[in-house]
Amino acid sequence: MSQVHLIDHPLVQHKLTLMRKKEASTNSFRRLLGELASLMAYEVTRDMATQDVEIETPMEKMTGRVIDGKKLVFVSILRAGTGILDGMLNVVPGARVGHIGLYRDPKTLVAVEYYFKMPEHIDERDVIVVDPMLATGNSAIAAVERLKELRPKSIKFVCLLTCPEGIAAMQKAHPDVPIYTAAIDRQLNEHGYILPGLGDAGDRIFGTK
């Protein structure tokens, strides 16, 4: 479990609890998700490399620090990943963005790819994959497997919720990829949904059923 990072900051947990409520409106769910993702971004990017630069303040010259290397890439697993992506970009607005379109076959629960678009020079960039739920793990595993073909400098996975089954599946397939999450829930049900969870994140973000 050393590669699993639980972000248990009080503000994160407060907003997640409000999101879980079944009576939360689409508007409030979407707003809370953006706020929560922005808070999580601070922890996820804590170990980013920096370099010293000489600058001049209105008072005098000094040495400051800026993020080193090519810009970070956020990769959103469509469609629900978009909700986390927007919040992350509030904190790192200069980041590049990639998209992976995956849908879960309702019978087999296997992830099927239908879209893949990444920024240039991804082999020189750190990648953060975002998706609200790590449930069966199939979508996350498929997304990371596809990204590894492009050989990025590093890959992290960020989700709001996960469960023991999702963590086990992800760690078995990609033990080198750290998982950042706001909660580790009890289990999956027979339909592959997290319990107690918060329902279908995509439907709640976009107001669909």
XYZ file of C-alpha atoms in Angstrom:
209
model
C 0.000 0.000 0.000
C 3.047 2.303 -0.052
C 2.005 3.483 -3.508
C -1.483 4.479 -2.288
C -1.769 8.031 -0.969
C -4.927 8.869 0.971
C -5.565 12.625 0.973
C -7.465 13.057 4.209
C -7.260 16.846 4.575
C -10.366 18.120 6.429
C -11.481 20.314 3.513
C -11.181 17.394 1.098
C -13.221 15.114 3.362
C -15.851 17.806 4.003
C -16.446 18.426 0.294
C -16.447 14.712 -0.517
C -19.126 14.077 2.122
C -21.331 16.801 0.632
C -20.870 15.266 -2.828
C -21.873 11.812 -1.624
C -25.332 12.983 -0.513
C -27.970 11.699 -2.916
C -29.832 15.014 -2.762
C -26.809 16.998 -4.022
C -27.792 18.818 -7.220
C -25.823 18.558 -10.464
C -24.682 22.140 -9.977
C -23.428 21.621 -6.424
C -21.856 18.241 -7.271
C -19.918 19.764 -10.177
C -18.809 22.781 -8.131
C -17.676 20.651 -5.186
C -15.794 18.305 -7.511
C -13.856 21.215 -8.997
C -12.995 22.572 -5.549
C -11.978 19.147 -4.257
C -9.811 18.448 -7.313
C -8.000 21.763 -6.838
C -7.226 20.821 -3.226
C -5.983 17.376 -4.252
C -3.738 18.918 -6.911
C -1.523 20.429 -4.208
C -0.729 16.976 -2.778
C -0.370 15.256 -6.125
C 2.156 17.823 -7.410
C 4.094 18.124 -4.136
C 7.174 16.320 -5.492
C 7.471 18.153 -8.815
C 11.067 19.060 -9.703
C 12.087 22.728 -9.499
C 15.030 24.789 -10.657
C 16.590 28.009 -9.354
C 16.149 31.206 -11.376
C 17.455 34.696 -10.870
C 14.709 37.336 -10.698
C 14.376 40.920 -9.574
C 11.657 41.981 -7.155
C 10.651 45.647 -6.773
C 13.191 45.704 -3.915
C 16.211 43.667 -5.041
C 17.555 40.693 -6.963
C 17.006 37.195 -5.584
C 17.035 33.497 -6.428
C 13.581 31.936 -6.721
C 12.325 28.517 -7.756
C 10.137 27.519 -10.697
C 8.898 24.158 -11.950
C 11.587 22.400 -13.969
C 11.299 20.619 -17.306
C 8.493 20.443 -19.846
C 4.979 21.207 -18.685
C 2.950 18.602 -16.828
C 0.243 16.615 -18.638
C -3.180 15.870 -17.172
C -4.839 12.934 -18.925
C -8.606 12.767 -18.502
C -10.407 9.452 -18.877
C -13.590 10.489 -20.679
C -16.096 11.455 -19.763
C -16.150 11.740 -15.997
C -12.462 12.661 -15.752
C -13.345 16.096 -17.115
C -14.803 17.064 -13.743
C -11.464 16.518 -11.985
C -9.488 17.977 -14.887
C -11.089 21.421 -14.599
C -10.234 21.670 -10.905
C -6.636 20.563 -11.468
C -6.177 23.154 -14.222
C -7.213 25.895 -11.789
C -4.027 25.120 -9.871
C -1.737 24.271 -12.827
C -3.200 26.338 -15.702
C -0.129 25.883 -17.895
C -0.423 22.092 -17.964
C -1.029 20.253 -21.213
C -4.096 18.013 -21.513
C -4.611 14.591 -23.051
C -7.827 12.582 -23.387
C -8.547 8.864 -23.427
C -12.040 7.732 -24.349
C -13.005 4.448 -22.713
C -16.353 2.826 -22.061
C -17.056 -0.150 -19.869
C -18.693 -3.096 -21.583
C -21.797 -3.702 -19.418
C -21.500 -7.491 -19.696
C -17.767 -8.070 -19.298
C -16.866 -4.783 -17.477
C -13.806 -4.659 -19.772
C -12.660 -1.188 -20.909
C -12.972 -0.488 -24.650
C -10.999 2.426 -26.156
C -12.700 4.787 -28.637
C -10.531 7.942 -28.445
C -6.873 8.772 -27.747
C -5.259 12.202 -28.112
C -2.056 13.305 -26.351
C 0.230 16.366 -26.377
C 3.573 16.271 -28.174
C 6.824 15.191 -26.502
C 5.022 13.209 -23.843
C 8.206 11.174 -23.334
C 9.689 14.319 -21.733
C 6.711 15.005 -19.462
C 5.206 13.786 -16.202
C 1.637 12.512 -16.576
C -1.246 12.591 -14.086
C -4.238 10.445 -15.090
C -7.562 11.600 -13.619
C -10.851 9.736 -13.208
C -13.350 10.095 -10.333
C -13.648 6.378 -9.552
C -11.189 3.494 -9.356
C -13.730 0.680 -9.097
C -12.961 -2.530 -11.005
C -9.775 -0.835 -12.186
C -10.303 -1.906 -15.798
C -10.469 1.600 -17.265
C -7.506 2.883 -15.264
C -5.413 -0.164 -16.127
C -6.198 0.176 -19.843
C -5.466 3.921 -19.810
C -2.108 3.521 -18.081
C -1.149 0.600 -20.322
C -1.846 2.752 -23.398
C 0.114 5.682 -21.988
C 3.119 3.516 -21.194
C 3.457 2.867 -24.921
C 4.492 6.551 -25.216
C 7.065 6.245 -22.405
C 6.306 9.367 -20.314
C 8.771 10.368 -17.583
C 6.318 9.283 -14.895
C 2.644 8.404 -14.378
C 0.369 9.021 -11.381
C -3.308 8.132 -11.034
C -5.777 10.400 -9.211
C -9.344 9.517 -8.198
C -11.937 10.644 -5.681
C -12.911 7.170 -4.544
C -11.523 3.691 -4.719
C -11.957 0.350 -2.950
C -9.778 -2.652 -2.050
C -10.669 -4.464 -5.294
C -9.710 -1.497 -7.474
C -6.457 -0.912 -5.643
C -5.500 -4.602 -5.875
C -6.224 -4.732 -9.610
C -4.304 -1.537 -10.334
C -1.305 -2.522 -8.239
C -1.143 -5.944 -9.830
C -1.155 -4.467 -13.347
C 0.913 -1.314 -12.661
C 2.768 -1.552 -9.329
C 4.961 1.403 -10.351
C 2.049 3.877 -10.623
C 1.130 5.760 -7.412
C -2.586 6.113 -6.613
C -3.894 9.315 -5.015
C -7.416 9.206 -3.603
C -9.693 11.009 -1.159
C -11.313 7.797 0.149
C -10.976 4.008 0.165
C -14.532 2.676 0.389
C -15.742 -0.729 1.565
C -16.271 -2.818 -1.588
C -17.746 -3.237 -5.061
C -21.279 -4.479 -5.662
C -22.216 -7.076 -8.296
C -22.516 -4.342 -10.950
C -19.012 -2.988 -10.364
C -20.081 0.112 -8.404
C -18.273 1.269 -5.267
C -20.115 0.996 -1.922
C -21.010 3.264 -0.201
C -19.635 5.356 -3.078
C -21.504 8.277 -4.591
C -23.317 6.718 -7.549
C -22.319 7.215 -11.183
C -19.922 10.180 -11.167
C -20.391 10.947 -14.862
C -24.170 11.065 -14.579
C -23.982 13.270 -11.493
C -21.501 15.680 -13.118
C -23.472 16.083 -16.335
C -27.033 15.562 -15.133
C -27.622 12.440 -17.220
C -28.930 8.965 -16.417
